CSV table of C-alpha atoms in Angstrom, one decimal:
chain,number,residue,atom,x,y,z
A,1,UNK,CA,196.5,110.7,168.6
A,2,UNK,CA,193.8,109.9,165.2
A,3,UNK,CA,191.0,112.0,164.6
A,4,UNK,CA,189.1,108.7,165.2
A,5,UNK,CA,190.2,108.4,168.8
A,6,UNK,CA,189.1,112.0,169.1
A,7,UNK,CA,185.6,111.2,168.2
A,8,UNK,CA,185.9,108.4,170.3
A,9,UNK,CA,187.2,111.0,173.3
A,10,UNK,CA,185.1,113.0,172.7
A,11,UNK,CA,182.2,110.9,173.5
A,12,UNK,CA,183.3,109.0,176.8
A,13,UNK,CA,185.5,106.9,175.6
A,14,UNK,CA,189.0,108.1,177.5
A,15,UNK,CA,189.9,104.0,179.1
A,16,UNK,CA,193.3,102.9,177.5
A,17,UNK,CA,193.7,98.9,177.5
A,18,UNK,CA,197.3,96.5,178.0
A,19,UNK,CA,198.3,95.9,174.9
A,20,UNK,CA,199.7,92.2,176.5
A,21,UNK,CA,197.6,89.7,174.5
A,22,UNK,CA,198.0,87.1,177.1
A,23,UNK,CA,196.0,90.0,179.1
A,24,UNK,CA,193.2,90.2,176.9
A,25,UNK,CA,190.8,87.1,177.1
A,26,UNK,CA,188.5,86.8,179.5
A,27,UNK,CA,186.3,83.9,178.5
A,28,UNK,CA,186.2,81.5,175.0
A,29,UNK,CA,188.9,80.4,173.6
A,30,UNK,CA,190.4,83.4,171.5
A,31,UNK,CA,193.8,83.4,170.6
A,32,UNK,CA,196.0,86.6,168.8
A,33,UNK,CA,195.7,85.2,165.2
A,34,UNK,CA,197.1,88.2,163.5
A,35,UNK,CA,200.1,91.5,165.2
A,36,UNK,CA,201.5,94.1,163.3
A,37,UNK,CA,198.6,95.7,161.8
A,38,UNK,CA,198.9,98.8,163.6
A,39,UNK,CA,195.2,99.9,163.6
A,40,UNK,CA,193.2,96.9,162.5
A,41,UNK,CA,189.0,97.8,161.6
A,42,UNK,CA,187.4,96.9,159.2
A,43,UNK,CA,187.1,92.7,158.2
A,44,UNK,CA,185.5,90.9,155.3
A,45,UNK,CA,185.9,87.2,154.0
A,46,UNK,CA,186.2,86.4,150.2
A,47,UNK,CA,187.3,82.4,149.9
A,48,UNK,CA,189.9,81.9,151.5
A,49,UNK,CA,191.1,85.2,152.7
A,50,UNK,CA,190.6,87.9,155.0
A,51,UNK,CA,191.3,91.3,154.4
A,52,UNK,CA,191.8,93.9,156.9
A,53,UNK,CA,191.7,97.5,157.5
A,54,UNK,CA,194.7,99.2,158.9
A,55,UNK,CA,193.1,102.7,160.1
A,56,UNK,CA,196.6,104.7,160.8
A,57,UNK,CA,198.5,103.9,157.6
A,58,UNK,CA,195.9,103.7,155.3
A,59,UNK,CA,196.4,100.0,154.4
A,60,UNK,CA,194.2,96.9,153.2
A,61,UNK,CA,195.6,93.7,154.4
A,62,UNK,CA,195.2,90.6,153.1
A,63,UNK,CA,195.5,87.2,155.2
A,64,UNK,CA,195.2,83.7,153.8
A,65,UNK,CA,193.0,81.5,155.8
A,66,UNK,CA,193.8,78.3,155.7
A,67,UNK,CA,197.9,79.2,156.6
A,68,UNK,CA,197.7,82.6,158.2
A,69,UNK,CA,200.1,84.5,156.1
A,70,UNK,CA,199.2,87.7,155.2
A,71,UNK,CA,200.0,90.6,153.5
A,72,UNK,CA,200.0,94.4,155.2
A,73,UNK,CA,200.3,96.0,152.0
A,74,UNK,CA,197.7,94.5,149.9
A,75,UNK,CA,196.2,97.8,148.4
A,76,UNK,CA,197.4,100.6,149.9
A,77,UNK,CA,196.6,105.0,148.9
A,78,UNK,CA,194.4,104.8,151.2
A,79,UNK,CA,193.5,107.5,154.3
A,80,UNK,CA,191.5,106.2,157.4
A,81,UNK,CA,191.0,102.7,156.1
A,82,UNK,CA,187.8,101.4,157.6
A,83,UNK,CA,184.9,100.1,156.9
A,84,UNK,CA,184.6,97.1,154.0
A,85,UNK,CA,182.1,95.3,151.7
A,86,UNK,CA,182.1,93.4,148.5
A,87,UNK,CA,180.1,92.3,145.6
A,88,UNK,CA,182.3,89.3,145.2
A,89,UNK,CA,184.6,91.0,142.6
A,90,UNK,CA,185.2,94.4,144.0
A,91,UNK,CA,186.0,94.9,147.7
A,92,UNK,CA,185.0,98.6,148.4
A,93,UNK,CA,186.5,100.7,151.0
A,94,UNK,CA,185.5,103.8,153.6
A,95,UNK,CA,188.1,106.7,153.6
A,96,UNK,CA,188.2,108.9,156.9
A,97,UNK,CA,190.3,111.5,155.6
A,98,UNK,CA,193.2,113.5,157.3
A,99,UNK,CA,191.0,116.2,158.5
A,100,UNK,CA,188.0,114.6,158.1
A,101,UNK,CA,187.4,116.7,154.8
A,102,UNK,CA,188.2,113.9,152.2
A,103,UNK,CA,185.3,111.6,152.9
A,104,UNK,CA,185.1,108.7,150.4
A,105,UNK,CA,184.9,105.0,149.0
A,106,UNK,CA,187.1,103.3,147.2
A,107,UNK,CA,187.2,100.6,145.4
A,108,UNK,CA,190.4,97.6,144.9
A,109,UNK,CA,189.2,94.5,142.3
A,110,UNK,CA,189.9,91.8,144.2
A,111,UNK,CA,191.7,90.0,141.5
A,112,UNK,CA,194.2,92.6,140.5
A,113,UNK,CA,194.6,94.3,143.4
A,114,UNK,CA,194.1,97.9,141.2
A,115,UNK,CA,193.1,100.6,143.4
A,116,UNK,CA,190.4,103.5,142.2
A,117,UNK,CA,191.4,106.2,145.2
A,118,UNK,CA,188.6,108.2,144.9
A,119,UNK,CA,185.8,105.5,143.3
A,120,UNK,CA,182.5,107.8,145.4
A,121,UNK,CA,182.7,111.2,147.1
A,122,UNK,CA,180.5,111.7,150.1
A,123,UNK,CA,178.9,114.5,151.4
A,124,UNK,CA,178.9,113.8,155.2
A,125,UNK,CA,181.8,113.2,157.3
A,126,UNK,CA,182.9,109.5,158.4
A,127,UNK,CA,182.1,106.8,156.7
A,128,UNK,CA,182.3,103.8,158.7
A,129,UNK,CA,180.6,100.6,158.2
A,130,UNK,CA,179.3,99.5,154.8
A,131,UNK,CA,177.2,96.8,152.7
A,132,UNK,CA,176.9,95.5,150.2
A,133,UNK,CA,172.9,94.7,148.8
A,134,UNK,CA,171.3,94.7,145.7
A,135,UNK,CA,172.6,97.2,143.4
A,136,UNK,CA,173.9,99.3,145.9
A,137,UNK,CA,176.4,100.3,148.3
A,138,UNK,CA,175.0,101.1,152.2
A,139,UNK,CA,177.8,103.6,154.1
A,140,UNK,CA,177.1,104.3,157.4
A,141,UNK,CA,177.8,107.2,158.4
A,142,UNK,CA,179.8,108.0,162.0
A,143,UNK,CA,181.1,111.9,162.5
A,144,UNK,CA,183.8,113.4,163.7
A,145,UNK,CA,185.2,115.4,166.0
A,146,UNK,CA,183.0,114.1,169.0
A,147,UNK,CA,179.6,115.2,166.5
A,148,UNK,CA,177.5,112.4,166.0
A,149,UNK,CA,175.6,111.3,162.5
A,150,UNK,CA,171.9,110.0,162.0
A,151,UNK,CA,172.3,109.1,158.8
A,152,UNK,CA,173.2,106.3,156.3
A,153,UNK,CA,174.0,107.1,152.4
A,154,UNK,CA,173.0,105.1,149.1
A,155,UNK,CA,175.6,105.1,146.2
A,156,UNK,CA,174.2,103.4,142.8
A,157,UNK,CA,177.2,100.4,142.3
A,158,UNK,CA,177.2,101.0,138.1
A,159,UNK,CA,177.5,104.6,138.4
A,160,UNK,CA,178.8,106.2,141.9
A,161,UNK,CA,178.1,109.3,140.7
A,162,UNK,CA,174.0,108.1,141.7
A,163,UNK,CA,174.4,109.0,145.8
A,164,UNK,CA,171.5,108.9,147.6
A,165,UNK,CA,172.9,111.0,150.7
A,166,UNK,CA,170.1,111.0,153.5
A,167,UNK,CA,169.2,107.7,152.4
A,168,UNK,CA,168.2,106.6,155.8
A,169,UNK,CA,167.5,109.1,158.5
A,170,UNK,CA,167.4,109.4,162.4
A,171,UNK,CA,169.8,107.3,163.6
A,172,UNK,CA,173.0,108.2,166.4
A,173,UNK,CA,176.6,107.9,165.0
A,174,UNK,CA,175.9,104.7,163.0
A,175,UNK,CA,179.0,102.7,163.2
A,176,UNK,CA,178.6,99.3,161.5
A,177,UNK,CA,176.0,98.3,158.6
A,178,UNK,CA,174.9,94.3,158.5
A,179,UNK,CA,172.4,92.6,155.7
A,180,UNK,CA,170.6,89.3,156.7
A,181,UNK,CA,167.8,88.5,154.2
A,182,UNK,CA,166.2,91.8,153.5
A,183,UNK,CA,167.2,93.4,156.4
A,184,UNK,CA,169.8,96.1,157.7
A,185,UNK,CA,171.2,96.0,161.0
A,186,UNK,CA,173.3,98.8,162.2
A,187,UNK,CA,174.5,99.6,165.3
A,188,UNK,CA,174.3,103.2,166.8
A,189,UNK,CA,178.0,104.0,169.0
A,190,UNK,CA,176.3,107.0,170.3
A,191,UNK,CA,173.2,106.0,170.8
A,192,UNK,CA,174.0,102.7,172.7
A,193,UNK,CA,171.2,100.7,170.5
A,194,UNK,CA,171.0,98.1,167.2
A,195,UNK,CA,168.5,99.7,164.9
A,196,UNK,CA,166.6,97.4,162.5
A,197,UNK,CA,165.6,98.7,158.8
A,198,UNK,CA,163.4,96.7,156.7
A,199,UNK,CA,165.1,96.4,152.9
A,200,UNK,CA,161.8,95.8,150.9
A,201,UNK,CA,160.0,99.4,152.0
A,202,UNK,CA,163.1,101.0,153.2
A,203,UNK,CA,162.2,102.3,157.0
A,204,UNK,CA,163.1,101.4,160.4
A,205,UNK,CA,161.2,99.0,162.5
A,206,UNK,CA,160.9,100.7,165.5
A,207,UNK,CA,159.9,97.8,167.0
A,208,UNK,CA,162.8,95.8,166.8
A,209,UNK,CA,165.6,96.9,169.1
A,210,UNK,CA,168.1,95.2,170.7
A,211,UNK,CA,168.9,98.1,173.8
A,212,UNK,CA,170.9,98.8,176.4
A,213,UNK,CA,174.2,98.4,174.5
A,214,UNK,CA,177.4,99.9,175.5
A,215,UNK,CA,179.0,101.7,172.6
A,216,UNK,CA,177.9,99.3,169.9
A,217,UNK,CA,180.5,98.7,167.0
A,218,UNK,CA,180.9,95.4,164.6
A,219,UNK,CA,178.2,93.6,164.0
A,220,UNK,CA,178.6,89.7,162.8
A,221,UNK,CA,175.4,86.8,162.8
A,222,UNK,CA,175.2,83.3,162.3
A,223,UNK,CA,172.6,83.7,160.8
A,224,UNK,CA,170.3,82.1,164.0
A,225,UNK,CA,171.2,84.5,166.5
A,226,UNK,CA,173.1,88.8,166.0
A,227,UNK,CA,176.7,89.5,167.5
A,228,UNK,CA,177.6,92.8,168.6
A,229,UNK,CA,180.8,94.8,170.0
A,230,UNK,CA,180.6,96.8,173.0
A,231,UNK,CA,183.7,99.1,172.4
A,232,UNK,CA,183.0,100.8,175.8
A,233,UNK,CA,182.7,98.0,178.1
A,234,UNK,CA,184.5,95.3,176.5
A,235,UNK,CA,182.2,92.5,176.1
A,236,UNK,CA,180.7,91.2,173.2
A,237,UNK,CA,176.6,90.5,173.5
A,238,UNK,CA,174.0,88.2,171.9
A,239,UNK,CA,170.8,88.9,170.7
A,240,UNK,CA,167.9,86.8,168.8
A,241,UNK,CA,168.4,87.7,165.4
A,242,UNK,CA,164.5,87.5,165.2
A,243,UNK,CA,162.9,89.5,167.9
A,244,UNK,CA,165.9,91.5,169.0
A,245,UNK,CA,165.7,89.8,172.8
A,246,UNK,CA,168.6,89.7,174.4
A,247,UNK,CA,170.3,86.7,175.1
A,248,UNK,CA,173.3,86.9,176.7
A,249,UNK,CA,175.1,90.3,177.5
A,250,UNK,CA,178.7,89.1,178.6
A,251,UNK,CA,178.7,85.6,175.2
A,252,UNK,CA,182.2,86.9,175.4
A,253,UNK,CA,184.4,89.9,177.8
A,254,UNK,CA,187.7,91.0,177.6
A,255,UNK,CA,190.6,93.7,178.5
A,256,UNK,CA,190.2,95.6,175.2
A,257,UNK,CA,187.7,97.5,173.2
A,258,UNK,CA,186.1,94.9,170.5
A,259,UNK,CA,185.9,96.8,167.8
A,260,UNK,CA,184.6,94.7,164.1
A,261,UNK,CA,183.5,91.5,164.5
A,262,UNK,CA,182.9,88.8,161.6
A,263,UNK,CA,181.9,85.4,161.3
A,264,UNK,CA,183.7,83.2,158.8
A,265,UNK,CA,182.7,78.8,158.9
A,266,UNK,CA,183.9,77.9,162.2
A,267,UNK,CA,186.2,81.1,163.3
A,268,UNK,CA,185.0,83.7,165.0
A,269,UNK,CA,187.3,87.2,164.8
A,270,UNK,CA,187.2,90.2,166.5
A,271,UNK,CA,189.5,93.5,165.9
A,272,UNK,CA,191.2,95.2,168.4
A,273,UNK,CA,191.9,98.7,166.5
A,274,UNK,CA,193.9,100.6,169.7
A,275,UNK,CA,195.8,97.4,170.9
A,276,UNK,CA,196.9,96.3,166.8
A,277,UNK,CA,195.9,93.1,167.1
A,278,UNK,CA,193.4,90.8,165.4
A,279,UNK,CA,191.4,87.9,167.7
A,280,UNK,CA,190.8,84.5,166.6
A,281,UNK,CA,188.0,81.9,168.0
A,282,UNK,CA,186.7,78.5,167.4
A,283,UNK,CA,183.5,79.0,166.4
A,284,UNK,CA,180.6,76.1,166.1
A,285,UNK,CA,177.1,77.9,164.6
A,286,UNK,CA,174.0,76.9,165.9
A,287,UNK,CA,172.1,74.1,164.7
A,288,UNK,CA,168.2,73.9,165.3
A,289,UNK,CA,166.5,71.5,164.7
A,290,UNK,CA,165.8,71.1,160.7
A,291,UNK,CA,162.0,72.7,159.8
A,292,UNK,CA,160.5,69.8,157.8
A,293,UNK,CA,159.6,70.5,154.4
A,294,UNK,CA,156.6,72.2,153.2
A,295,UNK,CA,154.7,70.6,150.4
A,296,UNK,CA,153.9,73.5,147.5
A,297,UNK,CA,152.9,73.4,143.8
A,298,UNK,CA,154.5,76.0,142.4
A,299,UNK,CA,157.7,75.4,142.2
A,300,UNK,CA,161.3,74.8,140.0
A,301,UNK,CA,163.8,71.8,140.3
A,302,UNK,CA,167.4,73.1,141.1
A,303,UNK,CA,169.8,74.4,138.1
A,304,UNK,CA,167.1,76.4,136.5
A,305,UNK,CA,169.0,78.9,135.9
A,306,UNK,CA,166.6,82.7,136.7
A,307,UNK,CA,167.7,86.0,135.1
A,308,UNK,CA,168.0,88.5,138.1
A,309,UNK,CA,169.8,91.9,137.7
A,310,UNK,CA,173.2,90.9,138.5
A,311,UNK,CA,172.8,88.4,135.7
A,312,UNK,CA,171.9,84.7,135.7
A,313,UNK,CA,171.8,83.0,138.2
A,314,UNK,CA,170.8,79.1,138.9
A,315,UNK,CA,167.7,79.4,141.4
A,316,UNK,CA,169.4,77.2,143.9
A,317,UNK,CA,172.3,79.5,144.0
A,318,UNK,CA,170.3,82.9,144.2
A,319,UNK,CA,171.7,84.9,147.6
A,320,UNK,CA,168.9,87.6,148.5
A,321,UNK,CA,171.4,89.7,149.7
A,322,UNK,CA,173.2,90.0,146.8
A,323,UNK,CA,170.6,89.4,144.2
A,324,UNK,CA,167.1,91.6,143.0
A,325,UNK,CA,165.2,91.6,140.2
A,326,UNK,CA,163.9,94.2,138.3
A,327,UNK,CA,166.2,96.2,141.0
A,328,UNK,CA,163.7,95.5,143.3
A,329,UNK,CA,164.6,93.1,146.7
A,330,UNK,CA,163.8,88.9,146.7
A,331,UNK,CA,162.6,87.8,150.0
A,332,UNK,CA,163.2,84.4,149.9
A,333,UNK,CA,163.8,82.1,147.9
A,334,UNK,CA,161.8,78.8,149.6
A,335,UNK,CA,162.6,74.7,149.1
A,336,UNK,CA,159.3,72.6,149.5
A,337,UNK,CA,158.9,69.4,148.1
A,338,UNK,CA,154.8,69.0,146.0
A,339,UNK,CA,152.5,66.2,146.1
A,340,UNK,CA,152.5,65.8,142.4
A,341,UNK,CA,153.4,62.6,140.8
A,342,UNK,CA,154.7,64.2,138.0
A,343,UNK,CA,156.7,67.3,137.0
A,344,UNK,CA,156.1,69.3,133.6
A,345,UNK,CA,159.1,69.4,130.9
A,346,UNK,CA,159.2,71.9,128.5
A,347,UNK,CA,161.6,71.5,125.3
A,348,UNK,CA,163.6,73.9,123.6
A,349,UNK,CA,161.5,76.3,121.3
A,350,UNK,CA,158.4,74.2,122.3
A,351,UNK,CA,156.5,77.1,122.2
A,352,UNK,CA,158.2,78.9,119.4
A,353,UNK,CA,160.7,80.2,118.9
A,354,UNK,CA,163.5,80.4,121.6
A,355,UNK,CA,160.7,79.9,123.5
A,356,UNK,CA,161.8,78.2,125.7
A,357,UNK,CA,165.7,78.5,125.0
A,358,UNK,CA,166.7,75.6,126.5
A,359,UNK,CA,164.8,72.2,128.7
A,360,UNK,CA,163.1,73.7,131.1
A,361,UNK,CA,161.1,71.6,134.0
A,362,UNK,CA,158.7,73.4,136.7
A,363,UNK,CA,155.9,71.3,138.9
A,364,UNK,CA,152.5,70.7,136.8
A,365,UNK,CA,150.4,74.5,138.1
A,366,UNK,CA,153.3,76.6,137.8
A,367,UNK,CA,151.7,78.8,136.0
A,368,UNK,CA,153.3,80.6,132.7
A,369,UNK,CA,152.7,83.9,131.1
A,370,UNK,CA,151.3,83.2,127.4
A,371,UNK,CA,149.2,85.0,124.8
A,372,UNK,CA,148.0,87.4,127.4
A,373,UNK,CA,147.3,85.3,130.0
A,374,UNK,CA,148.8,82.8,133.2
A,375,UNK,CA,147.9,79.3,132.2
A,376,UNK,CA,149.1,76.0,134.3
A,377,UNK,CA,152.1,74.1,133.2
A,378,UNK,CA,150.3,71.2,132.7
A,379,UNK,CA,147.7,72.3,130.7
A,380,UNK,CA,150.5,73.3,127.8
A,381,UNK,CA,150.2,69.1,127.6
A,382,UNK,CA,147.3,68.7,125.8
A,383,UNK,CA,148.2,71.1,122.9
A,384,UNK,CA,152.2,70.8,122.0
A,385,UNK,CA,154.2,67.9,121.5
A,386,UNK,CA,157.5,69.0,123.0
A,387,UNK,CA,155.5,69.5,126.6
A,388,UNK,CA,155.4,66.9,127.8
A,389,UNK,CA,155.0,65.1,131.6
A,390,UNK,CA,158.4,63.3,133.7
A,391,UNK,CA,157.6,61.3,136.9
A,392,UNK,CA,158.9,63.2,140.1
A,393,UNK,CA,161.1,61.8,142.1
A,394,UNK,CA,161.0,63.9,145.4
A,395,UNK,CA,163.4,65.7,145.2
A,396,UNK,CA,163.5,69.8,147.2
A,397,UNK,CA,162.1,72.3,144.5
A,398,UNK,CA,162.7,76.4,144.6
A,399,UNK,CA,160.9,79.3,144.2
A,400,UNK,CA,161.3,83.1,144.3
A,401,UNK,CA,159.7,85.2,147.1
A,402,UNK,CA,159.1,89.2,145.7
A,403,UNK,CA,157.4,91.7,148.1
A,404,UNK,CA,154.6,91.0,145.4
A,405,UNK,CA,153.3,88.6,143.1
A,406,UNK,CA,155.0,88.9,139.6
A,407,UNK,CA,157.0,87.2,137.3
A,408,UNK,CA,160.4,86.1,136.0
A,409,UNK,CA,162.5,85.4,133.8
A,410,UNK,CA,163.4,81.4,132.7
A,411,UNK,CA,165.1,80.8,129.8
A,412,UNK,CA,162.9,83.4,128.2
A,413,UNK,CA,159.1,82.1,129.7
A,414,UNK,CA,158.2,84.3,132.0
A,415,UNK,CA,156.4,82.4,134.6
A,416,UNK,CA,155.2,83.7,138.4
A,417,UNK,CA,156.7,84.6,141.6
A,418,UNK,CA,154.7,83.0,145.1
A,419,UNK,CA,152.2,84.6,145.7
A,420,UNK,CA,152.9,86.9,149.4
A,421,UNK,CA,149.6,85.2,150.9
A,422,UNK,CA,150.6,81.8,149.6
A,423,UNK,CA,151.1,80.0,152.8
A,424,UNK,CA,154.9,78.9,152.0
A,425,UNK,CA,155.2,82.4,151.8
A,426,UNK,CA,154.1,83.1,155.2
A,427,UNK,CA,155.7,79.6,157.1
A,428,UNK,CA,158.8,78.9,155.4
A,429,UNK,CA,161.0,82.3,155.0
A,430,UNK,CA,162.9,84.4,156.8
A,431,UNK,CA,160.1,87.2,157.6
A,432,UNK,CA,157.9,84.4,159.3
A,433,UNK,CA,157.1,85.6,162.7
A,434,UNK,CA,156.3,81.8,164.5
A,435,UNK,CA,158.4,80.6,166.5
A,436,UNK,CA,160.8,77.4,165.2
A,437,UNK,CA,158.3,75.3,167.6
A,438,UNK,CA,155.1,76.4,166.5
A,439,UNK,CA,156.2,76.8,162.4
A,440,UNK,CA,157.1,73.3,162.4
A,441,UNK,CA,154.2,71.6,163.8
A,442,UNK,CA,151.8,74.0,161.6
A,443,UNK,CA,153.4,72.2,158.4
A,444,UNK,CA,153.8,68.9,159.9
A,445,UNK,CA,150.0,69.4,160.7
A,446,UNK,CA,149.3,71.0,156.7
A,447,UNK,CA,151.6,67.7,155.4
A,448,UNK,CA,149.7,65.5,156.9
A,449,UNK,CA,145.8,67.3,155.6
A,450,UNK,CA,147.8,66.8,151.4
A,451,UNK,CA,149.0,63.6,152.3
A,452,UNK,CA,145.6,62.4,153.6
A,453,UNK,CA,143.6,65.0,151.2
A,454,UNK,CA,141.7,66.7,153.8
A,455,UNK,CA,141.2,69.8,152.3
A,456,UNK,CA,139.0,70.8,154.6
A,457,UNK,CA,141.1,70.9,157.5
A,458,UNK,CA,144.0,73.0,155.4
A,459,UNK,CA,141.2,75.3,154.9
A,460,UNK,CA,141.3,75.8,158.5
A,461,UNK,CA,144.5,75.6,159.5
A,462,UNK,CA,145.7,78.8,156.3
A,463,UNK,CA,142.5,80.3,157.2
A,464,UNK,CA,143.8,81.4,161.3
A,465,UNK,CA,147.6,82.0,160.2
A,466,UNK,CA,148.4,85.6,159.7
């Protein structure tokens, strides 16, 4: 019996299930997708590949999604391989040592499969789920020999000797981590709940709770719903991602114990640790009615380069789950249109040498820091020959929303971010607390007011929105 199985058994999870794949499926259209992995645990998708941990033999398998071909020993030399995470360049692997005294994180180069076995050493036992957010790797510490841990540790990706071992406390056997937007979701394997952490404030949100679970293990999301694998009763539960409200406790059920779960493209994947199987089911993500595009006058067109901590990224390709600015989380990237007839174009060197460093376009009222002041873009057209108006054709425009109103570097121009008190920030981001229906109604009313130049009514509506 492995140490992991000892942990499961000492926490009351002694049920053994049949290993015949034909008897595993009770609902959904699941198939036995991968066999021959002795004890599959963590999974992560990168492009056309899914990487799967094999706990028992200390390897990471690599599966080509399009063909199903598998390399069982793509990377090896690990001990008790568990959770996986990636930043797109490296794969991070949780190791639960043979005697639980060698708990560390390995790092694998995705391009070469070269392994740094002991990339970061942990203080606590039982590293389980992993997640990358910004410039850090987060580690759920499950515990050992039946004794659950209560913490999540945080490791600096650029210097793994910098470890905040007690980054988050107050959990109960944290198993898996899932980052969506500026939130982290944590399955409490022993506590039978899922917790949510606000990554902007580094705090547990006690008002959000997914409860009445049965040894919740793996977590995944389609962007609208949270799916939780219940290890001890063989089900996957479905919750509202925003509120934590239970939608369906038996969304899918098995005669086996769900471990890690993953949604990637049009498939749902499930690892069955005790059965040596990875299942797959066709999955159609929800297609909610699209929110009307709101009107804003502070924004950039697509492909505008923004300096982030991870490099220069085009604004429409910034991912708040991965990218940060000045080591602070990005709350969201807003998508809007403007009611203005024109945008403002700054040619290269328009204001000074290399300022901007290349042609830059923005909405007329977007402010730029110049000579110690924040000045609207349109005002520069009056004094600089290489700053001029160009026709606006109705394309989607973007802006960066941070927790605080600050500046971002765009081609060496210091430009303002969207103010958190702006109506767009309140309505159109993932932090919006209104239902989809109410949000759509408010945006439609505001857009109508702008179209009719009825700013008296517009201000009344804005004033009532918290």
